[in-house]
Amino acid sequence: MAIKITEECINCGACEPECPNNAIYEGGAQWSIADKTSVTGTYVLMDGSMVDVKARFPALAEDTYYIVPNKCTECQGFHEEPQCASVCPVDCCVPDEAYQETVEQLLAKKEALHP
Ligand code: SF4
Ligand code: SF4
């Protein structure tokens, strides 16, 4: 499943550069599939909708850093464990129960983001 950032986040910024998928954004920042991924053209989100990879979407949190579930692969294909959780000083990067995904699904997402 994807990882999420809880309200305990102290906005230190340590996690953001560690994410291999650029799934982590500062509060209030818009996100896009294309940010630091190699995918071009269109992309199918987890809900089945197709978007332009360069389309920018509203922030998912305003006051803390946040993770885009559509870009988080739990670091599968890159690292042994979620890098955001590894570096977070307050342990506020936790599994997001709303997004139950198998390792195969996470690896498929990684391949889709980095074809
Ligand atoms: Fe990024 Fe990995 Fe954290 Fe997901 S688990 S947000 S891919 S660093
Ligand atoms: Fe927030 Fe933890 Fe990321 Fe720092 S490392 S910005 S406390 S989620």
Short mmCIF file of N, CA and C and ligand atoms in Angstrom, two decimals:
data_model
loop_
_atom_site.label_atom_id
_atom_site.label_comp_id
_atom_site.label_asym_id
_atom_site.label_seq_id
_atom_site.Cartn_x
_atom_site.Cartn_y
_atom_site.Cartn_z
N MET A 1 0.84 -1.20 0.00
CA MET A 1 0.00 0.00 0.00
C MET A 1 0.87 1.24 0.00
N ALA A 2 0.30 2.33 -0.39
CA ALA A 2 1.05 3.58 -0.39
C ALA A 2 1.37 3.99 1.05
N ILE A 3 2.31 4.90 1.15
CA ILE A 3 2.65 5.48 2.45
C ILE A 3 1.97 6.85 2.52
N LYS A 4 1.57 7.25 3.72
CA LYS A 4 0.99 8.58 3.89
C LYS A 4 1.75 9.32 5.00
N ILE A 5 1.62 10.63 4.98
CA ILE A 5 2.24 11.47 6.01
C ILE A 5 1.14 11.98 6.93
N THR A 6 1.34 11.80 8.21
CA THR A 6 0.31 12.20 9.17
C THR A 6 0.48 13.67 9.60
N GLU A 7 -0.45 14.12 10.41
CA GLU A 7 -0.42 15.51 10.88
C GLU A 7 0.73 15.78 11.84
N GLU A 8 1.45 14.72 12.22
CA GLU A 8 2.61 14.91 13.10
C GLU A 8 3.79 15.55 12.37
N CYS A 9 3.71 15.61 11.05
CA CYS A 9 4.82 16.15 10.23
C CYS A 9 5.24 17.52 10.73
N ILE A 10 6.56 17.70 10.87
CA ILE A 10 7.09 18.98 11.34
C ILE A 10 7.68 19.80 10.18
N ASN A 11 7.39 19.35 8.94
CA ASN A 11 7.82 20.09 7.75
C ASN A 11 9.32 20.30 7.67
N CYS A 12 10.08 19.27 8.06
CA CYS A 12 11.54 19.41 8.00
C CYS A 12 12.07 19.27 6.58
N GLY A 13 11.30 18.60 5.70
CA GLY A 13 11.72 18.46 4.31
C GLY A 13 12.70 17.33 4.03
N ALA A 14 13.06 16.55 5.02
CA ALA A 14 14.07 15.51 4.83
C ALA A 14 13.63 14.41 3.87
N CYS A 15 12.35 14.11 3.85
CA CYS A 15 11.86 13.00 3.03
C CYS A 15 11.80 13.32 1.54
N GLU A 16 11.48 14.53 1.21
CA GLU A 16 11.18 14.88 -0.19
C GLU A 16 12.28 14.50 -1.18
N PRO A 17 13.55 14.83 -0.93
CA PRO A 17 14.59 14.47 -1.90
C PRO A 17 14.91 12.98 -1.93
N GLU A 18 14.45 12.22 -0.96
CA GLU A 18 14.76 10.79 -0.88
C GLU A 18 13.82 9.94 -1.73
N CYS A 19 12.70 10.50 -2.15
CA CYS A 19 11.70 9.69 -2.86
C CYS A 19 12.10 9.46 -4.31
N PRO A 20 12.22 8.20 -4.74
CA PRO A 20 12.63 7.90 -6.11
C PRO A 20 11.56 8.22 -7.15
N ASN A 21 10.35 8.47 -6.69
CA ASN A 21 9.25 8.77 -7.61
C ASN A 21 8.77 10.21 -7.53
N ASN A 22 9.44 11.02 -6.72
CA ASN A 22 8.98 12.38 -6.48
C ASN A 22 7.48 12.38 -6.12
N ALA A 23 7.14 11.48 -5.22
CA ALA A 23 5.74 11.38 -4.77
C ALA A 23 5.46 12.31 -3.61
N ILE A 24 6.50 12.94 -3.07
CA ILE A 24 6.34 13.77 -1.88
C ILE A 24 6.40 15.25 -2.25
N TYR A 25 5.43 15.99 -1.75
CA TYR A 25 5.36 17.42 -2.05
C TYR A 25 5.18 18.22 -0.77
N GLU A 26 5.65 19.45 -0.83
CA GLU A 26 5.46 20.36 0.30
C GLU A 26 3.98 20.76 0.35
N GLY A 27 3.49 21.00 1.53
CA GLY A 27 2.10 21.44 1.68
C GLY A 27 1.79 22.63 0.80
N GLY A 28 0.67 22.55 0.11
CA GLY A 28 0.25 23.66 -0.74
C GLY A 28 0.77 23.58 -2.16
N ALA A 29 1.75 22.73 -2.42
CA ALA A 29 2.34 22.62 -3.77
C ALA A 29 1.49 21.71 -4.65
N GLN A 30 1.28 22.12 -5.89
CA GLN A 30 0.56 21.27 -6.84
C GLN A 30 1.46 20.11 -7.26
N TRP A 31 0.83 18.98 -7.64
CA TRP A 31 1.61 17.83 -8.06
C TRP A 31 1.28 17.44 -9.49
N SER A 32 2.21 16.71 -10.12
CA SER A 32 1.95 16.14 -11.44
C SER A 32 2.67 14.81 -11.56
N ILE A 33 2.18 13.96 -12.45
CA ILE A 33 2.83 12.68 -12.71
C ILE A 33 4.23 12.92 -13.28
N ALA A 34 4.40 13.92 -14.13
CA ALA A 34 5.66 14.11 -14.85
C ALA A 34 6.81 14.60 -13.96
N ASP A 35 6.51 15.18 -12.81
CA ASP A 35 7.59 15.72 -11.97
C ASP A 35 8.61 14.63 -11.64
N LYS A 36 9.80 14.74 -12.21
CA LYS A 36 10.93 13.84 -11.95
C LYS A 36 10.62 12.35 -12.19
N THR A 37 9.70 12.09 -13.12
CA THR A 37 9.53 10.72 -13.60
C THR A 37 9.90 10.76 -15.08
N SER A 38 9.95 9.60 -15.72
CA SER A 38 10.32 9.59 -17.13
C SER A 38 9.14 9.28 -18.04
N VAL A 39 7.94 9.30 -17.48
CA VAL A 39 6.76 8.99 -18.27
C VAL A 39 6.36 10.20 -19.11
N THR A 40 5.89 9.95 -20.33
CA THR A 40 5.46 11.02 -21.23
C THR A 40 4.05 10.74 -21.72
N GLY A 41 3.42 11.75 -22.27
CA GLY A 41 2.09 11.58 -22.87
C GLY A 41 0.99 11.52 -21.83
N THR A 42 0.27 10.40 -21.82
CA THR A 42 -0.84 10.26 -20.87
C THR A 42 -0.53 9.15 -19.88
N TYR A 43 -1.29 9.15 -18.79
CA TYR A 43 -1.05 8.19 -17.70
C TYR A 43 -2.39 7.82 -17.08
N VAL A 44 -2.55 6.53 -16.78
CA VAL A 44 -3.80 6.07 -16.18
C VAL A 44 -3.63 6.01 -14.66
N LEU A 45 -4.43 6.81 -13.97
CA LEU A 45 -4.37 6.84 -12.51
C LEU A 45 -5.01 5.59 -11.91
N MET A 46 -4.84 5.38 -10.61
CA MET A 46 -5.37 4.19 -9.95
C MET A 46 -6.89 4.10 -10.04
N ASP A 47 -7.56 5.24 -10.20
CA ASP A 47 -9.03 5.20 -10.31
C ASP A 47 -9.49 4.95 -11.74
N GLY A 48 -8.53 4.72 -12.64
CA GLY A 48 -8.87 4.41 -14.02
C GLY A 48 -8.94 5.61 -14.94
N SER A 49 -8.87 6.81 -14.39
CA SER A 49 -8.93 8.00 -15.23
C SER A 49 -7.60 8.25 -15.93
N MET A 50 -7.68 8.79 -17.14
CA MET A 50 -6.48 9.07 -17.91
C MET A 50 -6.16 10.56 -17.84
N VAL A 51 -4.92 10.89 -17.55
CA VAL A 51 -4.54 12.29 -17.43
C VAL A 51 -3.29 12.57 -18.25
N ASP A 52 -3.12 13.84 -18.61
CA ASP A 52 -1.88 14.28 -19.23
C ASP A 52 -0.82 14.27 -18.14
N VAL A 53 0.35 13.70 -18.41
CA VAL A 53 1.35 13.58 -17.36
C VAL A 53 1.81 14.94 -16.84
N LYS A 54 1.65 15.98 -17.67
CA LYS A 54 2.08 17.31 -17.25
C LYS A 54 0.97 18.09 -16.54
N ALA A 55 -0.22 17.52 -16.47
CA ALA A 55 -1.33 18.20 -15.79
C ALA A 55 -0.97 18.38 -14.32
N ARG A 56 -1.30 19.53 -13.77
CA ARG A 56 -1.00 19.80 -12.36
C ARG A 56 -2.29 19.74 -11.55
N PHE A 57 -2.19 19.05 -10.40
CA PHE A 57 -3.36 18.82 -9.57
C PHE A 57 -3.20 19.53 -8.23
N PRO A 58 -4.33 19.85 -7.59
CA PRO A 58 -4.29 20.58 -6.31
C PRO A 58 -3.53 19.80 -5.24
N ALA A 59 -2.93 20.52 -4.33
CA ALA A 59 -2.23 19.92 -3.20
C ALA A 59 -3.18 19.02 -2.41
N LEU A 60 -2.65 17.93 -1.88
CA LEU A 60 -3.45 17.02 -1.06
C LEU A 60 -3.39 17.40 0.41
N ALA A 61 -2.51 18.33 0.76
CA ALA A 61 -2.44 18.87 2.12
C ALA A 61 -1.89 20.29 2.02
N GLU A 62 -2.30 21.11 2.92
CA GLU A 62 -1.86 22.51 2.90
C GLU A 62 -0.79 22.80 3.95
N ASP A 63 -0.88 22.15 5.08
CA ASP A 63 -0.04 22.54 6.22
C ASP A 63 1.13 21.60 6.50
N THR A 64 1.14 20.45 5.84
CA THR A 64 2.24 19.49 6.02
C THR A 64 2.65 18.94 4.65
N TYR A 65 3.83 18.33 4.61
CA TYR A 65 4.20 17.61 3.40
C TYR A 65 3.17 16.51 3.17
N TYR A 66 3.04 16.08 1.92
CA TYR A 66 2.08 15.01 1.62
C TYR A 66 2.64 14.09 0.54
N ILE A 67 2.05 12.89 0.46
CA ILE A 67 2.46 11.88 -0.52
C ILE A 67 1.32 11.67 -1.51
N VAL A 68 1.65 11.62 -2.79
CA VAL A 68 0.67 11.33 -3.83
C VAL A 68 0.56 9.81 -3.99
N PRO A 69 -0.59 9.23 -3.62
CA PRO A 69 -0.72 7.77 -3.72
C PRO A 69 -0.45 7.23 -5.12
N ASN A 70 -0.82 8.01 -6.13
CA ASN A 70 -0.61 7.57 -7.51
C ASN A 70 0.87 7.50 -7.89
N LYS A 71 1.75 8.09 -7.09
CA LYS A 71 3.18 8.05 -7.40
C LYS A 71 3.99 7.23 -6.40
N CYS A 72 3.40 6.90 -5.26
CA CYS A 72 4.14 6.15 -4.24
C CYS A 72 4.12 4.66 -4.57
N THR A 73 5.30 4.07 -4.63
CA THR A 73 5.42 2.62 -4.87
C THR A 73 5.96 1.91 -3.63
N GLU A 74 5.91 2.58 -2.51
CA GLU A 74 6.48 2.06 -1.27
C GLU A 74 7.98 1.77 -1.48
N CYS A 75 8.54 2.46 -2.47
CA CYS A 75 9.95 2.32 -2.88
C CYS A 75 10.26 0.96 -3.53
N GLN A 76 9.22 0.20 -3.86
CA GLN A 76 9.45 -1.08 -4.54
C GLN A 76 10.22 -0.84 -5.84
N GLY A 77 11.20 -1.67 -6.10
CA GLY A 77 12.00 -1.54 -7.31
C GLY A 77 13.19 -0.63 -7.15
N PHE A 78 13.25 0.09 -6.03
CA PHE A 78 14.36 1.01 -5.78
C PHE A 78 15.11 0.69 -4.49
N HIS A 79 14.34 0.50 -3.42
CA HIS A 79 14.95 0.34 -2.10
C HIS A 79 14.28 -0.78 -1.31
N GLU A 80 14.96 -1.24 -0.30
CA GLU A 80 14.44 -2.33 0.54
C GLU A 80 13.27 -1.88 1.40
N GLU A 81 13.25 -0.61 1.75
CA GLU A 81 12.19 -0.11 2.61
C GLU A 81 11.84 1.32 2.23
N PRO A 82 10.67 1.78 2.61
CA PRO A 82 10.26 3.15 2.28
C PRO A 82 11.29 4.17 2.80
N GLN A 83 11.85 4.91 1.88
CA GLN A 83 12.90 5.86 2.25
C GLN A 83 12.37 7.02 3.09
N CYS A 84 11.16 7.45 2.81
CA CYS A 84 10.60 8.56 3.59
C CYS A 84 10.49 8.17 5.06
N ALA A 85 9.99 6.96 5.30
CA ALA A 85 9.85 6.48 6.67
C ALA A 85 11.22 6.33 7.33
N SER A 86 12.23 5.96 6.54
CA SER A 86 13.57 5.76 7.09
C SER A 86 14.19 7.06 7.60
N VAL A 87 13.92 8.15 6.88
CA VAL A 87 14.59 9.40 7.25
C VAL A 87 13.74 10.31 8.14
N CYS A 88 12.46 10.04 8.25
CA CYS A 88 11.59 10.96 9.00
C CYS A 88 11.94 10.97 10.49
N PRO A 89 12.23 12.14 11.02
CA PRO A 89 12.65 12.23 12.42
C PRO A 89 11.52 12.03 13.43
N VAL A 90 10.28 12.11 12.96
CA VAL A 90 9.16 11.97 13.90
C VAL A 90 8.26 10.77 13.56
N ASP A 91 8.76 9.91 12.66
CA ASP A 91 8.04 8.67 12.31
C ASP A 91 6.59 8.90 11.91
N CYS A 92 6.39 9.90 11.05
CA CYS A 92 5.02 10.18 10.64
C CYS A 92 4.71 9.71 9.22
N CYS A 93 5.62 8.90 8.63
CA CYS A 93 5.34 8.29 7.32
C CYS A 93 4.88 6.86 7.59
N VAL A 94 3.60 6.62 7.42
CA VAL A 94 3.01 5.34 7.82
C VAL A 94 2.19 4.75 6.68
N PRO A 95 1.92 3.44 6.71
CA PRO A 95 1.10 2.82 5.66
C PRO A 95 -0.27 3.46 5.56
N ASP A 96 -0.72 3.67 4.33
CA ASP A 96 -2.02 4.28 4.09
C ASP A 96 -3.03 3.15 3.82
N GLU A 97 -3.84 2.87 4.82
CA GLU A 97 -4.78 1.75 4.73
C GLU A 97 -5.78 1.93 3.59
N ALA A 98 -5.91 3.14 3.11
CA ALA A 98 -6.88 3.40 2.04
C ALA A 98 -6.41 2.86 0.70
N TYR A 99 -5.12 2.54 0.61
CA TYR A 99 -4.57 2.06 -0.66
C TYR A 99 -3.87 0.72 -0.46
N GLN A 100 -4.65 -0.34 -0.50
CA GLN A 100 -4.12 -1.70 -0.36
C GLN A 100 -3.59 -2.15 -1.72
N GLU A 101 -2.28 -2.38 -1.81
CA GLU A 101 -1.69 -2.79 -3.09
C GLU A 101 -0.71 -3.93 -2.85
N THR A 102 -0.66 -4.85 -3.80
CA THR A 102 0.30 -5.95 -3.70
C THR A 102 1.67 -5.47 -4.19
N VAL A 103 2.70 -6.25 -3.90
CA VAL A 103 4.03 -5.92 -4.40
C VAL A 103 4.00 -5.86 -5.93
N GLU A 104 3.28 -6.79 -6.55
CA GLU A 104 3.20 -6.81 -8.01
C GLU A 104 2.57 -5.51 -8.53
N GLN A 105 1.53 -5.06 -7.86
CA GLN A 105 0.88 -3.82 -8.29
C GLN A 105 1.82 -2.62 -8.10
N LEU A 106 2.57 -2.64 -7.00
CA LEU A 106 3.50 -1.53 -6.75
C LEU A 106 4.62 -1.52 -7.78
N LEU A 107 5.11 -2.70 -8.15
CA LEU A 107 6.16 -2.79 -9.16
C LEU A 107 5.63 -2.36 -10.53
N ALA A 108 4.38 -2.70 -10.81
CA ALA A 108 3.78 -2.28 -12.07
C ALA A 108 3.66 -0.75 -12.11
N LYS A 109 3.33 -0.15 -10.96
CA LYS A 109 3.25 1.31 -10.90
C LYS A 109 4.63 1.92 -11.13
N LYS A 110 5.64 1.31 -10.54
CA LYS A 110 7.01 1.79 -10.73
C LYS A 110 7.39 1.74 -12.21
N GLU A 111 7.06 0.64 -12.88
CA GLU A 111 7.37 0.52 -14.31
C GLU A 111 6.60 1.55 -15.12
N ALA A 112 5.37 1.82 -14.74
CA ALA A 112 4.57 2.79 -15.46
C ALA A 112 5.13 4.20 -15.32
N LEU A 113 5.69 4.49 -14.14
CA LEU A 113 6.26 5.82 -13.90
C LEU A 113 7.64 5.98 -14.51
N HIS A 114 8.33 4.84 -14.69
CA HIS A 114 9.70 4.89 -15.22
C HIS A 114 9.83 3.89 -16.37
N PRO A 115 9.13 4.11 -17.49
CA PRO A 115 9.16 3.15 -18.60
C PRO A 115 10.54 3.06 -19.26
FE1 SF4 B 1 8.39 7.94 -2.05
FE2 SF4 B 1 9.14 5.56 -1.22
FE3 SF4 B 1 8.02 7.26 0.52
FE4 SF4 B 1 6.51 6.17 -1.39
S1 SF4 B 1 7.54 5.09 0.27
S2 SF4 B 1 6.56 8.33 -0.83
S3 SF4 B 1 7.96 5.98 -3.10
S4 SF4 B 1 9.99 7.53 -0.53
FE1 SF4 B 2 7.41 15.68 7.54
FE2 SF4 B 2 8.81 13.51 8.23
FE3 SF4 B 2 8.95 14.45 5.73
FE4 SF4 B 2 10.09 15.81 7.75
S1 SF4 B 2 10.68 13.77 6.99
S2 SF4 B 2 8.81 16.67 6.07
S3 SF4 B 2 8.63 15.42 9.41
S4 SF4 B 2 7.13 13.61 6.73
#
